[in-house]
PDB file of C-alpha atoms in Angstrom:
ATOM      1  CA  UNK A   7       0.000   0.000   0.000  1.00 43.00           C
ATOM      2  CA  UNK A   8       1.253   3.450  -1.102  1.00 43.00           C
ATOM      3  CA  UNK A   9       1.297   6.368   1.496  1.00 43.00           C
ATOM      4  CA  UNK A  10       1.221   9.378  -0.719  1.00 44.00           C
ATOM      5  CA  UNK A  11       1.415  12.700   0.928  1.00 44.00           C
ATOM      6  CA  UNK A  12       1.792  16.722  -0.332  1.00 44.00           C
ATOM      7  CA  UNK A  13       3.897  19.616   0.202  1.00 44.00           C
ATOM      8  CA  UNK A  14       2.934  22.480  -1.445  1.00 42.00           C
ATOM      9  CA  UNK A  15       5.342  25.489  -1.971  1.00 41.00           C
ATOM     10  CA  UNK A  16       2.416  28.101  -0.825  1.00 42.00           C
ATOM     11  CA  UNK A  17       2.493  30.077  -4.358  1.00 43.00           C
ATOM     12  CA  UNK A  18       0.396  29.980  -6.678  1.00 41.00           C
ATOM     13  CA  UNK A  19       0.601  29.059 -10.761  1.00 45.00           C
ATOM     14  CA  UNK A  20       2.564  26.255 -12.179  1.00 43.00           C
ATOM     15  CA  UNK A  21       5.169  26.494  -9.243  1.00 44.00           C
ATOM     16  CA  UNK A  22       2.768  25.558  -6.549  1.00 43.00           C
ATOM     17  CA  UNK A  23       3.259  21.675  -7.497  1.00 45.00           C
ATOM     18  CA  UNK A  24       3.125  18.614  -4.960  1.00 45.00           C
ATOM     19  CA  UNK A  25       6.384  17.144  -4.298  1.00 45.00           C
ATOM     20  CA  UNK A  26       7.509  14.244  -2.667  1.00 45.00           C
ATOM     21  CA  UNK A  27       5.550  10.803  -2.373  1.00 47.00           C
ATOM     22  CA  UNK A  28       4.717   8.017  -4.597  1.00 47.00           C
ATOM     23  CA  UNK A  29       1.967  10.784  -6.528  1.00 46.00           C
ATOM     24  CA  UNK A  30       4.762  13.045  -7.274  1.00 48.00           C
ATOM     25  CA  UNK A  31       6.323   9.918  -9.181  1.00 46.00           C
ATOM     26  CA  UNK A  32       3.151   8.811 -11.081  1.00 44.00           C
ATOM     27  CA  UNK A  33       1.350  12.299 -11.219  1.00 45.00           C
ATOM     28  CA  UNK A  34       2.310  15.543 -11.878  1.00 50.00           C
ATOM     29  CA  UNK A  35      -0.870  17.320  -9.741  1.00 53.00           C
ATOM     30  CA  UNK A  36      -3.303  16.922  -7.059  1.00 49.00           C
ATOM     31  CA  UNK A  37      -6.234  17.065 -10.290  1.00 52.00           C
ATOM     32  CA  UNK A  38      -4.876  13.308 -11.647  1.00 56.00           C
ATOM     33  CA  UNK A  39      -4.163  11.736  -8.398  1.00 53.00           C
ATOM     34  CA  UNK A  40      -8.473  12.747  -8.182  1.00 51.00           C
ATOM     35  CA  UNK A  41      -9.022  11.778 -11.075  1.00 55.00           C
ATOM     36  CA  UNK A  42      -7.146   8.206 -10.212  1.00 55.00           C
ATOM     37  CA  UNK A  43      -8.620   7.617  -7.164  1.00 53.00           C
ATOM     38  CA  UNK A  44      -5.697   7.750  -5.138  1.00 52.00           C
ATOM     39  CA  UNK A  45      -7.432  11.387  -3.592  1.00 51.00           C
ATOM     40  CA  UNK A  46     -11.209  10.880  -2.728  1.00 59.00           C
ATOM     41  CA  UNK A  47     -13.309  13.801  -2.618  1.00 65.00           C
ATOM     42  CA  UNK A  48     -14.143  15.671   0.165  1.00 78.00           C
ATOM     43  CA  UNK A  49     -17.801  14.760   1.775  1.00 85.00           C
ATOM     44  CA  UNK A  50     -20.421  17.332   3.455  1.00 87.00           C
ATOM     45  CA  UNK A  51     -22.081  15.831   6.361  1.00 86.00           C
ATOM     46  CA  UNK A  52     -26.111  17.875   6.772  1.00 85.00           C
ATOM     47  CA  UNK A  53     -27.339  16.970  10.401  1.00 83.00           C
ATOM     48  CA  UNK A  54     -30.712  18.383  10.356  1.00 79.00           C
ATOM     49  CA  UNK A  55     -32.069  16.785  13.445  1.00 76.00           C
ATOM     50  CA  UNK A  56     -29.040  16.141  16.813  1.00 72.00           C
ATOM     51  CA  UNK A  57     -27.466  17.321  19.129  1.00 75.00           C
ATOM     52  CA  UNK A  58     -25.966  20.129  17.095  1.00 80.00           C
ATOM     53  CA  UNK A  59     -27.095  20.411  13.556  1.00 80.00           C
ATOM     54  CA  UNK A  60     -25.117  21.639  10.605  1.00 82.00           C
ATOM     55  CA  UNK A  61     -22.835  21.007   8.259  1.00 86.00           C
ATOM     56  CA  UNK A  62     -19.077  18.922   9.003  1.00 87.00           C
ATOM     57  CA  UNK A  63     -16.554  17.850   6.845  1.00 88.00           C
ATOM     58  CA  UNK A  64     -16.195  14.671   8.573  1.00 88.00           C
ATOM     59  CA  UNK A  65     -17.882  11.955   9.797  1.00 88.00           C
ATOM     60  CA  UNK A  66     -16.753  11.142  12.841  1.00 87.00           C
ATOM     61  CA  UNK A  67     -17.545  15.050  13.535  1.00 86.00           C
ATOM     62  CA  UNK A  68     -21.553  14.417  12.543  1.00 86.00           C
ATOM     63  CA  UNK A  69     -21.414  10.814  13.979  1.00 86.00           C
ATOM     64  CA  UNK A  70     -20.903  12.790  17.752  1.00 85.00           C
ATOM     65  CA  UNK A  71     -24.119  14.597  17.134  1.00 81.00           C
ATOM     66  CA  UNK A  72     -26.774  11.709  15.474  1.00 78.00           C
ATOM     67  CA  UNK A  73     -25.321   8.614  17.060  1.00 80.00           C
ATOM     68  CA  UNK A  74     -27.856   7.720  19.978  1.00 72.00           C
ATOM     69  CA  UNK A  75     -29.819  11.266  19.346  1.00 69.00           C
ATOM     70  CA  UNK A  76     -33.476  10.332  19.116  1.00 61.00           C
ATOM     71  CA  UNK A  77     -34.979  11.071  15.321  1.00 63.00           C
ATOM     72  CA  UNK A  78     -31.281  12.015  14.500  1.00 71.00           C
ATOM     73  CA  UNK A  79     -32.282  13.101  10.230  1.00 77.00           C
ATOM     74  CA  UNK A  80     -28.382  13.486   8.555  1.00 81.00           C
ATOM     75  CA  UNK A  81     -27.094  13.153   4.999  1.00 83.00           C
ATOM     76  CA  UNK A  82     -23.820  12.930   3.098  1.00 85.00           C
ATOM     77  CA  UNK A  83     -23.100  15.070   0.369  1.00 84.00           C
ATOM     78  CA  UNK A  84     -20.247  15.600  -2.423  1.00 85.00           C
ATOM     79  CA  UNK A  85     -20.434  19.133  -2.299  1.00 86.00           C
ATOM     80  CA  UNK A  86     -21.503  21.865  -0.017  1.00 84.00           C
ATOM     81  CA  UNK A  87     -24.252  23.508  -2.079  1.00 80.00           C
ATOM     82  CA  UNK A  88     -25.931  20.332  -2.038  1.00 81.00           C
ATOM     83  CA  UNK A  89     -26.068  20.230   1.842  1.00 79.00           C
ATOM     84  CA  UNK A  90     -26.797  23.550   2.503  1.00 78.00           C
ATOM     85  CA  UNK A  91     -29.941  23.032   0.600  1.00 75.00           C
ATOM     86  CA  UNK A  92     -30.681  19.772   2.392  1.00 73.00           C
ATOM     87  CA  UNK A  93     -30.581  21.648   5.668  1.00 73.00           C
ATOM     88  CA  UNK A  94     -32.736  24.343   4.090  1.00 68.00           C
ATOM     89  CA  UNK A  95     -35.700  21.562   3.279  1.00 59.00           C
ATOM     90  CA  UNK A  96     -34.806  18.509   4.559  1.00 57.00           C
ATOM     91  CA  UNK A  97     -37.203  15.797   4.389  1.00 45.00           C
ATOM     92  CA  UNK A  98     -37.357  15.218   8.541  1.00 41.00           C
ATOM     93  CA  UNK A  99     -38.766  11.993  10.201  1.00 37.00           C
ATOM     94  CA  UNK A 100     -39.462  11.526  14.115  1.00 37.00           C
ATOM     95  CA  UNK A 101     -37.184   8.721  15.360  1.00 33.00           C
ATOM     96  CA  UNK A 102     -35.863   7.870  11.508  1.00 36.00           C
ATOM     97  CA  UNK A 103     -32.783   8.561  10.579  1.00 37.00           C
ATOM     98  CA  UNK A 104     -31.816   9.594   7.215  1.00 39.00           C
ATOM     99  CA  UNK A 105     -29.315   8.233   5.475  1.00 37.00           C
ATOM    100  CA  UNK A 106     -27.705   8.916   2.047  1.00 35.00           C
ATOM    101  CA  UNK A 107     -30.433   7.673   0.157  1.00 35.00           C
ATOM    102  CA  UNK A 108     -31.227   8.525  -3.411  1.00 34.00           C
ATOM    103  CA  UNK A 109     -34.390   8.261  -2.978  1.00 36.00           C
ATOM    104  CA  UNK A 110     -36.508  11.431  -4.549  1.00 35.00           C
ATOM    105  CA  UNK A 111     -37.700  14.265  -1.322  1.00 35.00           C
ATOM    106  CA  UNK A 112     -41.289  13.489  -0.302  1.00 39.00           C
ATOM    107  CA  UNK A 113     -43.877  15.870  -0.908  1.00 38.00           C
ATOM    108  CA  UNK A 114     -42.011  18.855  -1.874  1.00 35.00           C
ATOM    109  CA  UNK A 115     -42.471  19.194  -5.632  1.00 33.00           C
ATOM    110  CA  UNK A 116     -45.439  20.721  -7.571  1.00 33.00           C
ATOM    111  CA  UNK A 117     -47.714  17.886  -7.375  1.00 38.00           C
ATOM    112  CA  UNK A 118     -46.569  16.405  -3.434  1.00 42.00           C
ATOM    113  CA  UNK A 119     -47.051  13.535  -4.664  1.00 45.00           C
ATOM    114  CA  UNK A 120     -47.447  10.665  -1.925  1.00 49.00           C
ATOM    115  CA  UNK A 121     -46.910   7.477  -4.581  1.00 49.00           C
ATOM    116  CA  UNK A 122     -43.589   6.412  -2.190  1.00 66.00           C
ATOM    117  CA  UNK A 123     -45.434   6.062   0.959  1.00 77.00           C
ATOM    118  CA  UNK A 124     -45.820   2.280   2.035  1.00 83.00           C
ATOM    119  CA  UNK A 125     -49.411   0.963   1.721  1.00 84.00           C
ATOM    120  CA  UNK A 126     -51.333   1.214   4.603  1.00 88.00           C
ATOM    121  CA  UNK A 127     -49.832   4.317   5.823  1.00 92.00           C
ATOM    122  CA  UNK A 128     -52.469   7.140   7.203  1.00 95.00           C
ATOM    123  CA  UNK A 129     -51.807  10.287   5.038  1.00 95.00           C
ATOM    124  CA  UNK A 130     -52.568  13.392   6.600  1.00 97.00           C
ATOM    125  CA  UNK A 131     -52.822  17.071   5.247  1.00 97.00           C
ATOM    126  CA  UNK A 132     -53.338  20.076   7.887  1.00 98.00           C
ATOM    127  CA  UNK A 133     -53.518  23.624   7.483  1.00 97.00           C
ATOM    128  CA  UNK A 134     -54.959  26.496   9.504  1.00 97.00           C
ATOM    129  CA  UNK A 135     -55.709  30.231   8.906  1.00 95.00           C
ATOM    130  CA  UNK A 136     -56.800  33.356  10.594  1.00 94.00           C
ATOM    131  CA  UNK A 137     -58.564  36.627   9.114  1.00 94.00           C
ATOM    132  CA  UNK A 138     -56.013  39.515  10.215  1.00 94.00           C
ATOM    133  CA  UNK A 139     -53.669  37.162  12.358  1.00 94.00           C
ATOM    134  CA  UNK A 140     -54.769  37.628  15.382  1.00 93.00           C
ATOM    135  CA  UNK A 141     -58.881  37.003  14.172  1.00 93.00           C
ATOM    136  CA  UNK A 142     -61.065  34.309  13.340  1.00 94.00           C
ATOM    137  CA  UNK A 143     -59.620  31.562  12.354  1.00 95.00           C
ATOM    138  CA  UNK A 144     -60.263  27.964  11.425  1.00 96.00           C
ATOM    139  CA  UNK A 145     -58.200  24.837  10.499  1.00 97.00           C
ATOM    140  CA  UNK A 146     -58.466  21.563   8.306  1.00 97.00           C
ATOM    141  CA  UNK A 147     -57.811  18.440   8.090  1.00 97.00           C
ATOM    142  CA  UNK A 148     -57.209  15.534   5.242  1.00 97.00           C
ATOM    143  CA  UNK A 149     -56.923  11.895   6.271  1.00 96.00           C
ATOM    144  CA  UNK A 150     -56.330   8.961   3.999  1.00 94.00           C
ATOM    145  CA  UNK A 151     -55.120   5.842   4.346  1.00 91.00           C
ATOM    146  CA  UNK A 152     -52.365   5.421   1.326  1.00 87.00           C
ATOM    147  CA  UNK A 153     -52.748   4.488  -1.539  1.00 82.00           C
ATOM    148  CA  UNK A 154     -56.104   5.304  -2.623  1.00 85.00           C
ATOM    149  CA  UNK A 155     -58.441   5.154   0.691  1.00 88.00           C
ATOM    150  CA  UNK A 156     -61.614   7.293   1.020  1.00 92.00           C
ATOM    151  CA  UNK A 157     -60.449  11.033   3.124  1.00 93.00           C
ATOM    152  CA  UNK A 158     -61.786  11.756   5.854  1.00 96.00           C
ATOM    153  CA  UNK A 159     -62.514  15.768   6.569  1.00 97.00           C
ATOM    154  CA  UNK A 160     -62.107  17.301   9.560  1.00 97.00           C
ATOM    155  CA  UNK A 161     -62.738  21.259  10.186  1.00 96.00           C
ATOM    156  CA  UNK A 162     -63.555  24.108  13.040  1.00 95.00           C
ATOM    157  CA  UNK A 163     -63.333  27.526  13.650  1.00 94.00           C
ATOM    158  CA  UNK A 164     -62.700  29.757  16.409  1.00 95.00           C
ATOM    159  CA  UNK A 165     -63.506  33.558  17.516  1.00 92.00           C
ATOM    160  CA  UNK A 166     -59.827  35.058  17.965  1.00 92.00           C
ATOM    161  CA  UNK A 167     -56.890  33.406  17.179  1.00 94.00           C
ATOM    162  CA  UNK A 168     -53.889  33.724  15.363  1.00 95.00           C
ATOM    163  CA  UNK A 169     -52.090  31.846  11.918  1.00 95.00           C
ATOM    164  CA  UNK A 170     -49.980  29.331  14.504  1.00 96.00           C
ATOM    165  CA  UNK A 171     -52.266  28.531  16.620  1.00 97.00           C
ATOM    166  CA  UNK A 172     -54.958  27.399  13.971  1.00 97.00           C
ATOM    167  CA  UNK A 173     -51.679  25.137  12.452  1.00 97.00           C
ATOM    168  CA  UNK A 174     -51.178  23.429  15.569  1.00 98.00           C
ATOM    169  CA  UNK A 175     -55.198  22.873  15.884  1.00 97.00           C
ATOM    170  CA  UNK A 176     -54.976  21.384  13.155  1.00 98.00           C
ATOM    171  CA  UNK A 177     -52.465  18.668  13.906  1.00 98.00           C
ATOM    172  CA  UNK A 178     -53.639  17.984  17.542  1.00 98.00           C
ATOM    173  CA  UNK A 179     -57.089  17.532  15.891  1.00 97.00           C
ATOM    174  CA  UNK A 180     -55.867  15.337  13.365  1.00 98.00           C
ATOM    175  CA  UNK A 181     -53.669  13.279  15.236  1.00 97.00           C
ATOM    176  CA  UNK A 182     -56.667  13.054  18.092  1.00 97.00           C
ATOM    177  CA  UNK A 183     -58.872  11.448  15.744  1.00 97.00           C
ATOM    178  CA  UNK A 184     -55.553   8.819  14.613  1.00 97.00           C
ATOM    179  CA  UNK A 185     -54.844   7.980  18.384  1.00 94.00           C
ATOM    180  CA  UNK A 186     -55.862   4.441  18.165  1.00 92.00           C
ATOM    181  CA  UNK A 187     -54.390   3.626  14.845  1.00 93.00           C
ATOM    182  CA  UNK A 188     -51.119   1.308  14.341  1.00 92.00           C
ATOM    183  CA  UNK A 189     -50.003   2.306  11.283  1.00 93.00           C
ATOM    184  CA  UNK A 190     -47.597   4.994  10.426  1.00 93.00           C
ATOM    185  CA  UNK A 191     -49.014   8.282  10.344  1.00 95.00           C
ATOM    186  CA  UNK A 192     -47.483  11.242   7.884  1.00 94.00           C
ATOM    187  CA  UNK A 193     -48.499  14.746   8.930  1.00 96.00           C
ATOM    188  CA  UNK A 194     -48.122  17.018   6.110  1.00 96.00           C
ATOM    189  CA  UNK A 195     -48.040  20.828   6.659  1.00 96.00           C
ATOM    190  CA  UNK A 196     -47.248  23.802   5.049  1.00 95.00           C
ATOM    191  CA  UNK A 197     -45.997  25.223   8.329  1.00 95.00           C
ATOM    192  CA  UNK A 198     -42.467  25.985   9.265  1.00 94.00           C
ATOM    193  CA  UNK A 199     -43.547  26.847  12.788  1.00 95.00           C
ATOM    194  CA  UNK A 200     -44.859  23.683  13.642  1.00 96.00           C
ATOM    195  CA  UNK A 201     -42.865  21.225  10.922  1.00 94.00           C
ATOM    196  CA  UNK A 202     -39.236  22.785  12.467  1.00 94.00           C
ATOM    197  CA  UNK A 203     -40.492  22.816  16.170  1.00 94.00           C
ATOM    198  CA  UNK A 204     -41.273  19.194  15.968  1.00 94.00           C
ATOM    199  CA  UNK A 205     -38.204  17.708  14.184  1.00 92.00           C
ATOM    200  CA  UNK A 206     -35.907  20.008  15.317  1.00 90.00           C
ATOM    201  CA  UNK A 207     -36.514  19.591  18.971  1.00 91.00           C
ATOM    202  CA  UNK A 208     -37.223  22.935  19.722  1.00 93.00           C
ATOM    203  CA  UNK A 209     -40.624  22.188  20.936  1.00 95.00           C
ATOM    204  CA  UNK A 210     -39.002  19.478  23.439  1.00 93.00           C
ATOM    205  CA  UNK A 211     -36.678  22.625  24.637  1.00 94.00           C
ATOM    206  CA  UNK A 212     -38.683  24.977  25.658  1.00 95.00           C
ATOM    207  CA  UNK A 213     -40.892  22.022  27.409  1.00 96.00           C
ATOM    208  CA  UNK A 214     -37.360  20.949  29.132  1.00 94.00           C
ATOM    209  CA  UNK A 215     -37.001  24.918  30.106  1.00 95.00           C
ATOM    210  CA  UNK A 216     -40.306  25.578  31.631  1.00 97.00           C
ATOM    211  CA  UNK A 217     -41.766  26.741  28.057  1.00 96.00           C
ATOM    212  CA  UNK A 218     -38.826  29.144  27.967  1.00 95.00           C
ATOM    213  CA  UNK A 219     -37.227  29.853  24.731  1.00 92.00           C
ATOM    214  CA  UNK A 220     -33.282  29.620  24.688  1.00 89.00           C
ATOM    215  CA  UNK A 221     -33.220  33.196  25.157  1.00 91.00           C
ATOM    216  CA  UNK A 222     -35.211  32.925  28.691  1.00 93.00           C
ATOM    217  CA  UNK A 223     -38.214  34.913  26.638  1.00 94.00           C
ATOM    218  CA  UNK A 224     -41.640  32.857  26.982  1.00 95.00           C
ATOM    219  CA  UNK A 225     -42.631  30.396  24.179  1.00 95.00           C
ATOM    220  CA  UNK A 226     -45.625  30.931  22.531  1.00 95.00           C
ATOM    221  CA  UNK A 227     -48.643  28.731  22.393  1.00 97.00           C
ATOM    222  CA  UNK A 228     -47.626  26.298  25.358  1.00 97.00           C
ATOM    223  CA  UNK A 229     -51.321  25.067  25.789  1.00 97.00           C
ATOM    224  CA  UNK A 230     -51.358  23.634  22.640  1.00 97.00           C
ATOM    225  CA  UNK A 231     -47.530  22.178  22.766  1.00 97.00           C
ATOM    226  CA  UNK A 232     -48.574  20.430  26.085  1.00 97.00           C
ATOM    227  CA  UNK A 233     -51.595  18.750  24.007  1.00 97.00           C
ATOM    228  CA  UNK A 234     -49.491  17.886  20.977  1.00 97.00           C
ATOM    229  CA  UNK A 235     -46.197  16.666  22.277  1.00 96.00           C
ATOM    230  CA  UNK A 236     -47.870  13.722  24.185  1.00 96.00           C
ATOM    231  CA  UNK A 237     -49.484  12.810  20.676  1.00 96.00           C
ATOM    232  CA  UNK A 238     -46.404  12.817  18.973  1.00 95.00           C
ATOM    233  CA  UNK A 239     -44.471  10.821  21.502  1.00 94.00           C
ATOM    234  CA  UNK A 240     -47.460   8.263  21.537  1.00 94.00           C
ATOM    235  CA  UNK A 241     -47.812   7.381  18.020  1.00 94.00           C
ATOM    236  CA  UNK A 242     -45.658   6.097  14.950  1.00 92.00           C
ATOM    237  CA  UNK A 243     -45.605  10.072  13.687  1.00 94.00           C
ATOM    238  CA  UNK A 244     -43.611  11.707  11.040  1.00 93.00           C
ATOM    239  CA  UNK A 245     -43.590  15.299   9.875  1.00 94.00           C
ATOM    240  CA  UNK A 246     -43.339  16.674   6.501  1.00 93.00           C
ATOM    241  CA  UNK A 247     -43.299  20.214   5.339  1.00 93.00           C
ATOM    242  CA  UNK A 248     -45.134  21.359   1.856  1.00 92.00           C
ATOM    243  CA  UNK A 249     -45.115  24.181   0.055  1.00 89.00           C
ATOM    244  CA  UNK A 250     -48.187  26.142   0.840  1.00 88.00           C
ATOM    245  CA  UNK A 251     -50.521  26.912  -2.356  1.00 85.00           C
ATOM    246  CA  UNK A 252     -48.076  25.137  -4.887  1.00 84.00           C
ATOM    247  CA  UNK A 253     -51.011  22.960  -6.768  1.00 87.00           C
ATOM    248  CA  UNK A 254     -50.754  20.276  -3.924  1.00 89.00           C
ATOM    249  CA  UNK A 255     -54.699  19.064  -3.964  1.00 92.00           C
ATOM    250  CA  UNK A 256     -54.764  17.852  -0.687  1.00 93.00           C
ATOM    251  CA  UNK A 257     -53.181  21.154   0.867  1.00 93.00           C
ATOM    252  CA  UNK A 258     -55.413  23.087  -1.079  1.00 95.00           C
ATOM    253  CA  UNK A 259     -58.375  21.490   0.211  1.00 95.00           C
ATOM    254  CA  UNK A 260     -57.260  21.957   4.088  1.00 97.00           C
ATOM    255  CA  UNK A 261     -56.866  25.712   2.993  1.00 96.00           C
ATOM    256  CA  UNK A 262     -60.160  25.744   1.396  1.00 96.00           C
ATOM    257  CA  UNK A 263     -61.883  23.999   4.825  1.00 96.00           C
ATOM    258  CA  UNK A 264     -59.739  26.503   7.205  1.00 96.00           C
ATOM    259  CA  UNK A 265     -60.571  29.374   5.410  1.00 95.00           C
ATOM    260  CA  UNK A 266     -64.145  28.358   4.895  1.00 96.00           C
ATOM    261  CA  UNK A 267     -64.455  27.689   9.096  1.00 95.00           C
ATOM    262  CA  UNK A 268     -63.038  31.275   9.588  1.00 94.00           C
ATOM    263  CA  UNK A 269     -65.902  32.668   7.923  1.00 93.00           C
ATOM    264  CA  UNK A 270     -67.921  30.753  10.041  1.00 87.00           C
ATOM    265  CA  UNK A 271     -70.672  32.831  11.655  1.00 66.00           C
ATOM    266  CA  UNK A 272     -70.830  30.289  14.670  1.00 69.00           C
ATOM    267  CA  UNK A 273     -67.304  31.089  16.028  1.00 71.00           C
ATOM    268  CA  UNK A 274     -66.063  29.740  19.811  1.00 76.00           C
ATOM    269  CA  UNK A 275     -63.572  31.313  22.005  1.00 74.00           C
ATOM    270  CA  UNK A 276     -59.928  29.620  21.338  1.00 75.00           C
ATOM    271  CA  UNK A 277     -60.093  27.761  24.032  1.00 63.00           C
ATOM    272  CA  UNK A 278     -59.409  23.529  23.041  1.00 55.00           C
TER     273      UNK A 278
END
C-alpha cells in the first residue's frame, strides 16, 4: 500500500506543485491523483435533526451529534451547495434517521405527490388560517389511508386566534382522531412553525425549560404544545413540510376547509 502525501510550496501558478511521495512519481498534480482515485473527494455531512445540527466535513464530527440522538435526520453530500440546501428543506422523520439515500424528497415538488409512501400508511394534510392574524380563524384536516383510501374531513373555527395557533389545531385535531391507529401516520403541513419545532426539537426545549425559549423569553402557544407533544411521543408520527398553495390538492383542500371555518358565523372562544 502506497502512502502518498503533499507539500505544497504556498504560491500559486505552475510552481505551486506537490512534491515528494509516490503521486509526485506517477502524477504531476493533485487534479490526476483525483481523477485516479488515489485522492477521494471531500464529503459534506447535513445533520438536520441532533445534538448540534449543521454542516461537518467529517464523519466522525456528525457521527458525535446523530449517534444515539433520538430522530437524528443526517445526509452525506459531495459538495456543499448540495447540503446547505438539504438543511434548508430537509425531508425530517421523528425517530428515523436519514441516510444517504437517493431516494426522490417526499412531498415537496409541484404535485406532493405521496406514490412512495408504504401501503397502509395514514396520510394526513393540515392547514390552519386566521382573518387579520390575530382574528377568526379555522383549520383543516385531510386523512387517507395510502394508496387510494376514502379522506376523511375534519374542520372548526374559532372567535380570535392567530395563523400558529390554527396550524397546531390542526395537527392535535388530526392526530386526536388517529390515536388508536397502528399504522404509520405522515403529517403534512405547510408550516415551518410547527414542521421545524417538531423535528428540530425545539418544541421538546422549551418544554425541558419551563416553556422558555433559549433566550429565557416565553414560548408561545404552550397550551397547545402540552396537548401535541404527548401525541407525537405516543404514536408512529412523522412530519413533513409542503409548500403552501403550490397545486398540492390535498393542501389546497385543508386551505379551502380553514378558510371556509373562519368565515364561520358560529365562532367559539380559542379555548381547546
Amino acid at each position: 500500500m502506497a502512502v502518498i502525501f503533499f507539500h505544497f510550496s504556498g504560491q500559486s501558478g505552475p510552481a505551486a506543485q506537490p512534491r515528494g511521495g509516490t503521486c509526485d512519481t506517477l502524477f504531476h498534480d493533485f487534479t490526476a491523483c483525483f481523477k485516479a482515485g488515489i485522492v477521494r473527494p471531500m464529503k459534506y455531512y447535513a445533520v438536520a435533526a441532533g445534538r448540534t445540527t449543521g454542516i461537518f466535513t467529517s464523519w466522525p464530527a456528525a457521527k458525535i451529534q446523530v449517534e444515539g440522538f433520538p430522530g437524528a435526520v443526517y445526509k452525506s453530500f459531495t459538495t456543499r451547495e448540495q447540503a446547505e440546501a438539504f438543511l434548508a428543506d430537509p425531508v425530517l422523520g421523528n425517530g428515523r434517521k436519514k441516510t444517504g439515500s437517493s431516494r426522490k424528497p417526499r412531498n415537496n415538488g409541484p404535485d406532493g405527490s405521496d406514490t412512495d409512501w408504504p401501503d397502509g400508511t395514514i396520510v394526513v394534510y393540515t392547514d390552519g388560517s386566521a382573518i387579520g392574524n390575530p382574528g377568526p380563524g379555522g383549520y383543516g384536516v385531510v386523512i387517507q389511508k395510502h394508496p387510494d383510501g376514502p379522506a376523511t374531513e375534519l374542520s372548526g373555527s374559532y372567535e380570535h386566534t392567530t395563523n400558529n395557533r390554527m396550524e397546531m389545531t390542526a395537527v392535535i385535531k388530526a392526530l386526536q382522531a388517529l390515536q388508536r391507529t397502528d399504522s404509520p401516520v405522515v403529517v403534512h403541513s405547510d408550516s415551518r412553525y410547527v414542521v421545524d419545532a417538531l423535528t428540530q426539537g425545539w418544541a421538546r426545549g422549551w418544554e425541558k425549560r419551563g416553556w422558555k425559549r433559549s433566550n429565557g423569553q416565553p414560548a408561545l402557544n404552550p397550551d397547545l404544545w402540552e396537548q401535541l407533544l404527548p401525541l407525537v411521543r405516543s404514536m408512529d408520527v412523522r412530519f413533513v413540510w409542503v409548500r403552501g398553495h403550490s397545486g398540492n390538492p390535498l393542501n389546497e383542500r385543508c386551505d379551502e376547509l380553514a378558510n371556509t371555518a373562519a368565515r364561520n358565523r358560529t365562532l367559539r372562544d380559542d379555548t381547546m
